[in-house]
Each structure stands twice: as structure tokens, then as C-alpha cells.
XYZ file of C-alpha atoms in Angstrom:
428
model
C 0.050 -0.066 0.137
C 1.298 3.453 -0.689
C -0.468 6.846 -0.222
C -1.617 9.213 -2.928
C 0.942 11.373 -4.887
C 2.722 13.759 -2.530
C 5.993 14.423 -4.455
C 6.236 18.220 -3.762
C 9.622 18.969 -2.363
C 11.131 15.482 -3.078
C 14.692 15.838 -4.667
C 14.738 14.729 -8.246
C 18.191 13.041 -8.603
C 19.649 11.527 -11.715
C 19.429 7.906 -11.308
C 22.766 7.239 -13.103
C 24.856 9.555 -10.912
C 26.381 8.507 -7.660
C 24.783 9.675 -4.407
C 26.425 12.095 -2.044
C 25.766 11.705 1.643
C 23.906 15.099 1.696
C 21.605 13.887 -1.159
C 20.920 10.759 0.630
C 19.970 12.651 3.808
C 17.813 14.944 1.760
C 16.198 12.167 0.045
C 15.265 10.229 3.179
C 13.911 13.187 4.918
C 11.625 13.932 1.953
C 10.273 10.481 0.878
C 9.747 8.626 4.138
C 7.215 10.953 5.716
C 4.768 12.329 3.178
C 2.513 14.401 5.443
C -1.096 15.504 4.855
C -4.464 14.593 6.217
C -4.796 10.886 6.909
C -7.066 9.575 4.142
C -5.933 6.217 3.047
C -5.491 2.782 4.569
C -4.129 -0.458 3.387
C -3.058 -3.877 4.635
C -0.650 -6.545 3.874
C -1.704 -10.069 4.677
C 0.898 -12.885 4.922
C -0.455 -16.507 5.111
C 1.235 -19.881 5.611
C -0.025 -22.636 3.117
C -0.906 -26.006 4.586
C -2.397 -29.163 3.374
C -6.077 -29.911 3.836
C -7.281 -31.536 6.122
C -3.910 -32.479 7.667
C -1.856 -29.279 8.088
C 0.839 -31.146 10.063
C 1.947 -32.794 6.869
C 4.494 -30.726 5.131
C 3.805 -29.483 1.589
C 6.699 -30.133 -0.732
C 8.169 -27.154 -2.500
C 7.148 -28.092 -6.154
C 3.492 -28.398 -4.935
C 3.757 -25.093 -3.228
C 5.288 -23.572 -6.479
C 2.401 -25.064 -8.583
C -0.167 -23.572 -6.155
C 1.304 -20.162 -6.428
C 1.296 -20.418 -10.136
C -2.401 -21.194 -10.069
C -3.158 -18.275 -7.826
C -1.224 -15.821 -10.105
C -3.485 -16.780 -12.945
C -6.547 -15.383 -11.083
C -7.682 -11.825 -11.307
C -6.919 -10.074 -8.077
C -7.144 -6.476 -6.987
C -4.486 -6.757 -4.448
C -0.852 -7.284 -5.284
C 0.247 -10.832 -4.928
C 3.749 -11.695 -3.766
C 5.408 -14.744 -2.446
C 7.711 -15.023 0.557
C 10.790 -17.249 0.618
C 9.104 -20.144 2.347
C 6.086 -20.058 0.025
C 3.932 -17.895 2.174
C 1.431 -15.821 0.157
C 1.091 -12.087 0.709
C -1.799 -9.995 -0.557
C -1.203 -6.210 -0.453
C -4.148 -3.967 -0.886
C -4.160 -0.945 -2.880
C -4.543 2.277 -1.005
C -8.243 2.406 0.054
C -10.201 5.627 0.797
C -11.800 3.886 3.898
C -11.438 1.243 6.309
C -14.429 -0.780 4.759
C -13.027 -0.373 1.262
C -9.863 -1.945 2.443
C -11.497 -4.779 4.211
C -13.951 -5.493 1.369
C -11.183 -5.563 -1.301
C -8.940 -7.948 0.647
C -11.892 -10.161 1.574
C -12.974 -10.490 -2.050
C -9.317 -11.288 -3.153
C -9.072 -13.834 -0.224
C -12.139 -15.653 -1.419
C -10.499 -16.094 -4.837
C -7.264 -17.305 -3.429
C -9.114 -19.799 -1.254
C -11.336 -21.002 -3.988
C -8.153 -21.607 -6.028
C -6.241 -23.564 -3.385
C -9.259 -25.750 -2.231
C -9.309 -28.008 -5.285
C -5.465 -28.445 -4.882
C -6.015 -29.777 -1.298
C -4.458 -26.719 0.157
C -5.528 -23.847 2.532
C -4.342 -20.638 3.966
C -3.385 -20.771 7.511
C -3.286 -18.021 10.107
C -0.442 -18.572 12.579
C 2.407 -16.117 13.312
C 4.986 -18.858 12.751
C 4.477 -22.490 11.432
C 3.600 -24.491 14.466
C 4.331 -27.765 12.856
C 7.472 -27.350 10.642
C 10.823 -25.795 11.180
C 12.470 -24.835 9.149
C 10.335 -24.853 6.025
C 11.998 -25.263 2.615
C 13.129 -21.944 0.974
C 11.412 -22.240 -2.449
C 12.556 -18.902 -3.824
C 16.024 -19.151 -5.232
C 16.738 -15.397 -6.154
C 19.814 -13.372 -5.677
C 17.982 -11.191 -3.055
C 17.000 -14.160 -0.847
C 20.367 -15.854 -1.329
C 22.008 -12.663 -0.115
C 19.534 -12.137 2.691
C 19.966 -15.677 4.096
C 23.726 -15.398 3.905
C 23.710 -11.966 5.776
C 21.165 -12.956 8.453
C 22.828 -16.181 9.133
C 25.832 -14.470 10.624
C 23.881 -13.801 13.794
C 21.994 -17.044 14.128
C 18.891 -18.971 12.904
C 16.351 -16.267 13.359
C 16.769 -14.814 9.927
C 16.043 -18.102 8.020
C 13.036 -18.682 10.461
C 11.726 -15.293 9.818
C 12.078 -15.603 5.962
C 10.523 -19.028 5.588
C 8.288 -19.748 8.634
C 6.536 -16.356 9.733
C 3.301 -14.651 8.648
C 1.853 -11.323 9.701
C -0.926 -8.690 9.292
C 0.527 -5.426 8.463
C -1.456 -2.205 8.621
C -0.485 0.853 6.490
C -1.682 4.189 7.406
C -0.771 7.799 6.134
C 2.047 9.567 8.126
C -0.397 12.395 9.133
C -0.433 16.068 9.403
C 2.751 18.165 9.442
C 1.276 20.180 12.176
C 1.045 18.972 15.922
C -1.933 17.202 17.326
C -3.471 13.922 17.546
C -3.105 13.224 13.902
C 0.307 15.070 13.496
C 3.074 12.867 12.089
C 5.318 13.258 15.123
C 2.564 12.039 17.442
C 1.612 9.110 15.154
C 5.264 7.930 15.040
C 5.439 8.118 18.899
C 2.101 6.343 19.168
C 3.108 3.470 16.882
C 6.165 2.563 18.834
C 4.201 2.350 22.146
C 0.761 1.149 20.876
C 2.850 -1.318 18.735
C 3.725 -3.325 21.905
C 0.006 -3.386 22.817
C -0.826 -4.702 19.441
C 1.868 -7.444 19.703
C 0.506 -8.526 23.144
C -3.264 -8.326 22.094
C -2.880 -10.290 18.787
C 0.104 -12.644 19.701
C -0.572 -16.025 17.945
C 2.688 -17.914 17.604
C 3.507 -19.817 20.942
C 4.502 -23.047 19.271
C 7.230 -23.500 16.545
C 8.074 -26.831 15.049
C 5.583 -28.517 17.619
C 7.394 -27.097 20.580
C 6.332 -24.505 23.001
C 8.793 -21.572 22.822
C 7.981 -19.731 26.021
C 6.838 -16.728 23.872
C 3.265 -15.799 23.114
C 4.672 -14.191 19.905
C 7.532 -16.259 18.774
C 7.295 -14.378 15.460
C 8.196 -11.258 17.275
C 10.874 -12.924 19.179
C 12.476 -13.909 15.967
C 12.391 -10.292 14.714
C 14.056 -9.247 17.910
C 16.827 -11.893 17.378
C 17.890 -10.687 14.005
C 21.209 -8.822 13.488
C 21.880 -5.924 15.933
C 20.464 -3.143 13.661
C 18.286 -4.451 10.802
C 15.088 -5.104 12.758
C 15.382 -2.154 15.208
C 13.531 1.039 15.295
C 15.508 4.311 15.402
C 16.485 5.457 18.830
C 13.447 6.967 20.686
C 13.075 10.731 21.441
C 14.469 12.145 18.196
C 12.510 14.048 15.593
C 11.235 11.361 13.087
C 12.845 12.397 9.909
C 16.119 13.005 11.388
C 15.961 9.815 13.482
C 14.997 7.596 10.501
C 17.475 9.169 7.969
C 20.437 8.597 10.438
C 19.135 4.972 11.129
C 19.054 4.142 7.314
C 22.485 5.533 6.750
C 24.065 3.908 9.756
C 22.532 0.473 9.126
C 24.691 -2.260 7.570
C 24.268 -2.844 3.769
C 22.780 -6.302 3.283
C 23.903 -6.791 -0.256
C 25.307 -4.950 -3.278
C 23.407 -5.983 -6.365
C 24.985 -7.115 -9.491
C 23.628 -7.568 -13.116
C 25.258 -10.991 -13.458
C 26.355 -13.583 -10.712
C 25.770 -13.589 -7.148
C 25.343 -10.465 -5.146
C 28.042 -9.182 -2.842
C 27.288 -9.558 0.947
C 29.587 -7.205 2.707
C 30.280 -7.350 6.389
C 30.251 -4.368 8.678
C 29.779 -1.818 5.674
C 27.170 0.767 6.663
C 25.393 2.752 3.879
C 27.076 5.820 5.161
C 30.577 4.138 4.800
C 29.539 3.022 1.296
C 28.694 6.713 0.404
C 31.944 7.941 1.764
C 34.331 5.312 0.286
C 32.482 4.619 -2.954
C 33.705 1.097 -2.782
C 33.190 -1.532 -4.289
C 31.346 0.860 -6.590
C 29.578 4.218 -5.939
C 25.921 3.931 -4.639
C 23.189 5.274 -6.943
C 19.788 6.574 -5.750
C 18.215 3.241 -6.450
C 20.715 1.522 -4.114
C 19.429 3.692 -1.232
C 15.834 2.857 -2.186
C 16.663 -0.942 -2.319
C 18.745 -0.528 0.986
C 15.451 0.479 2.825
C 13.748 -2.562 1.699
C 16.324 -4.656 3.631
C 15.502 -2.944 6.849
C 12.761 -4.524 8.984
C 11.808 -2.213 11.911
C 8.420 -2.686 13.606
C 7.224 0.685 12.133
C 8.727 1.300 8.641
C 8.116 4.745 7.140
C 7.614 4.461 3.377
C 5.807 7.887 2.921
C 3.067 6.243 4.887
C 3.645 4.180 8.031
C 3.889 0.445 7.780
C 3.026 -1.257 11.110
C 4.685 -4.728 10.910
C 4.264 -6.105 14.533
C 1.020 -8.137 14.282
C 1.015 -11.909 14.028
C -1.122 -13.590 11.396
C -4.633 -14.392 12.915
C -6.718 -17.466 13.311
C -9.767 -18.128 11.189
C -10.702 -16.895 7.669
C -11.541 -13.262 8.861
C -9.568 -12.833 12.011
C -7.302 -10.501 10.226
C -10.089 -7.870 10.015
C -9.956 -7.170 13.766
C -6.395 -5.798 14.001
C -6.717 -3.888 10.935
C -9.955 -2.241 12.165
C -8.626 -1.636 15.708
C -5.459 -0.067 14.474
C -7.043 2.121 11.845
C -9.604 3.488 14.440
C -6.928 4.266 17.093
C -4.759 6.190 14.463
C -7.420 7.776 12.200
C -10.205 9.004 14.556
C -8.978 12.056 16.386
C -10.708 11.224 19.715
C -9.585 7.627 19.646
C -5.904 8.665 18.867
C -5.877 11.026 21.816
C -7.254 8.385 24.169
C -4.866 5.844 22.892
C -1.901 8.352 23.254
C -2.895 8.867 26.947
C -3.262 5.159 27.574
C 0.164 4.223 26.170
C 2.179 7.064 27.223
C 3.037 5.605 30.661
C 4.461 2.568 28.834
C 7.405 4.652 27.781
C 8.847 4.293 31.222
C 8.849 0.475 30.938
C 10.274 0.721 27.471
C 13.303 2.710 28.625
C 15.799 4.161 26.248
C 16.325 1.120 24.028
C 14.522 0.956 20.689
C 11.824 -1.490 19.850
C 11.513 -4.366 19.512
C 14.481 -5.256 21.956
C 13.413 -3.027 24.876
C 11.663 -4.473 27.882
C 8.219 -3.354 26.816
C 8.353 -5.133 23.593
C 9.960 -8.164 24.937
C 7.341 -8.543 27.605
C 4.528 -7.947 25.050
C 6.006 -10.798 22.998
C 6.745 -13.193 25.827
C 3.553 -12.518 28.034
C 0.940 -11.132 25.775
C -1.911 -9.520 27.844
C -0.967 -11.334 30.992
C 1.472 -8.335 31.467
C -0.687 -6.062 33.704
C 0.554 -2.724 32.178
C -0.065 -3.903 28.564
C -3.483 -5.312 29.714
C -4.549 -2.100 31.213
C -3.538 -0.115 28.176
C -5.266 -2.666 25.850
C -8.546 -2.338 27.753
C -8.616 1.491 27.223
C -7.547 1.188 23.580
C -9.994 -1.472 22.611
C -12.912 0.507 24.281
C -11.694 3.655 22.316
C -11.588 1.733 19.080
C -15.146 0.297 19.567
C -16.454 3.867 20.109
C -14.627 5.160 17.121
C -15.433 2.414 14.489
C -18.843 3.684 13.713
C -17.470 7.253 13.232
C -15.016 5.931 10.562
C -17.743 4.073 8.675
C -17.295 0.438 10.043
C -20.257 -1.777 9.455
C -22.130 -3.399 12.380
C -20.597 -6.694 11.393
C -17.114 -5.306 11.850
C -17.946 -3.585 15.156
C -19.485 -6.898 16.365
C -16.277 -8.742 15.455
C -13.965 -6.272 17.365
C -16.513 -6.487 20.345
C -16.315 -10.270 20.344
C -12.577 -10.171 20.292
C -12.595 -7.681 23.043
C -14.812 -9.881 25.229
C -13.081 -13.214 24.411
C -9.552 -12.040 24.709
C -8.884 -8.393 25.996
C -11.146 -8.361 28.988
C -9.747 -11.656 30.083
C -6.054 -10.739 29.662
C -5.749 -13.389 26.923
C -4.612 -13.602 23.177
C -5.000 -16.114 20.493
C -1.766 -17.741 21.597
C -3.460 -18.813 24.849
C -6.002 -20.776 22.774
C -3.194 -22.567 21.059
C -1.469 -23.547 24.243
C -4.760 -24.719 25.849
C -5.740 -26.719 22.829
C -2.392 -28.795 22.682
C -3.411 -30.577 19.522
C -0.693 -28.681 17.566
C 1.943 -30.412 19.684
C 0.755 -33.899 18.635
């Protein structure tokens, strides 16, 4: 999902001329927070693919590849991409309202499910694959070869993230340039505190490879376990544009692309160092754009804000609840103000470390809503979302789904991961 065209003030750099450090900083400040009234919403839904009716039996790579080919032949409004382990991702176009987004994705999901059903396959909503670890990487492309090599330097979390995880990502406009509940600075702060509440409330990955991991959201634990910089948010407390620009330039380069042959996987080379040395070749503007796609913070500014912290949800329509709740808490001014006040005290628990490795986010991933501070914040935020949803045009059906989730999980200090742990069938 991307917002509407807001290119005023964006530097127009020749694509065939090397970047300077000043050019890179100017470009990052201009393109990553495109401000204006919040008016569009989007979502990106990742799904594991499992066999029917026995999901514990692994699906061979060639069968997954054939299924993906069949889905690609169907007409979809959303963009369809495939993750390295064969997960399907549907990315909605920018929608003018919450309901437009939900309806577009629901229609596309119906097409995908109708295509997979005759093949004996189904979409599965878990944050990580509870039965198989690791899944086979079916994509053999230079990007993913380089990514696996780079992430393997710090352990197995990278491969697990690439092949075994699935999420619900919510995309919202960056917000007004001016201060206030819908201002981009406030929304950036809100995302990094409310994000922990969303991790806890929607945690749905306590089992990986048929083993209890000790985390309600193993998926979030995997992200926290990647290399020391790539999955981190910028350090808190700084102005968003300056913080993000510095973070991008000081992050390690995952790979340097080549037209022929394998891509170079440098070690310890930041993008800033690449700009200053020009080795092994001077970086171009497109290299900076590509570099940003290799950074995986919980909130990624791409003109709009991409919230990446929510586990894939159970059931065919479970994904609609986090999209609705998140949109309401960001785009309704009254709900945004209530959410801000509810999560502001969590900053003390988070401390000076960036998400997702600070104590707040780690507690959200490990304990879910059994953490008392997160539970208290979630109660306030869900009540605010329920009040706001009719104001932003949500149908009674969507409001009822959020209310049911609130009663089943939030009021009781639970999340879907607790159902998985109670059921125990996935361990057999």
C-alpha cells in the first residue's frame, strides 16, 4: 500500500549519478514521511499454506510452486507476492476508507481460497508455522540468497523469519505536518508504544516446530533476534525524519546488487560508509531505495507508516480485527488522543532502548496481555476503538467482530496464543 502522490519537495536526482551523503539525507527526509491529512488505509496479509485436512503434513516445494502459479493466474485487485518459504502475501491498494480496504481484501482472499481448495491446500493464520521448522526456501533468487547469507551471521532467526513467519501489516498515512492527535510526530510516537500493545493483544505464535517456545509471539521474538540493527526502530526521542535518516544511513548494507552472478554480501559496511568510500562501486539513488527494503523495523516509514508487528490471525476473517482496531486508533482524532494517553506511561517501561528489543516489547512478545501494564492499556484502547469504529464508517458486522474479540480476549487478559497453548493438538 502507498499513499496518494505527494511528491512536492522530493529531490529529483539523476538515477545514473552517484549519491552524495547530503543527497541521501535530503532524499530520506523527503520521501519517508509524506505528510497531509490521513485519508488512506491499506493492509498486507501474509499467510502460511498448509495441506487440507492435515496441516501437520509438510507441503513439498514443487507443490507450493504449482499452487502459487495457479493463484497468479486468477484476477486479483491486491498485489500478490510470495515469501521465501512459500507464504502468500496480499497487499491491498490504498483504500479511501477502512471498509473499502476490508472488502477488497476479503474478495481477493475468497478467490485465493477457491483456487487452493481443489489443490488440497488452505491458507493458515499462525504467526509462525507451528508444525514445521524450518520450512524449505522455495525462492532461489539473488535477493534471498544474499539475505539468508547476511542474516545467518547472527543465528537461525533470519531463516526462520524468511520461511516460517506470517503477519498482518497495517499501512496508514503518516499524518499532518502540524502537531496534534493526527500529526506525524505524534503518530510516530504512538506507533512505537501502541505497537507493543498490538503485539500482546494479537500474539498468535506460541508453538514453533511442535514445541512450546515460551513466547506468546515467537514471530516477534524472531524479529528481535535478527542482527543488531536491521530489525530495530531508530533510537526514541528524536525528531522522526532526522531519526529515520540517520538510522538508514548507519544500518549495515545487506547486499550490493550485480547484473550477473551472485550479489556481494559485505560485512560491517554501513550505507554511510559506502557513500563515503565509493567502494566496491559508488552507490546510486536506487541503491538507497533498495537498502531501505532490507531494513525491517516494527514501524517502517515509506511515505506512509507500515506497522509490521502483528501476528497472522486465526480463522478466515480474524485479520479484519487488528486492521479495524489499528485504523480506528490512528485515524479517529478522539480515539487517537485516548490511545496516546493510555500508552504514554508505557514509555517508562520501554526505557531508552529501541523497539523491539526494549523491555516493553519483549514483555509483550513473551507474556501477551498477561502483562498487567499492557493489559490495562489494551482495555482502554479497545474501548476507544469500539467507540470510534462507527464514526469511521465500520459496518455493524465489523464492530461486532471487534466487540467479540474484546470480550473473548482483551477483557480476560488473553490472546489467540493462549487458545493454542490450551488446545495442545498442535503439539501432537
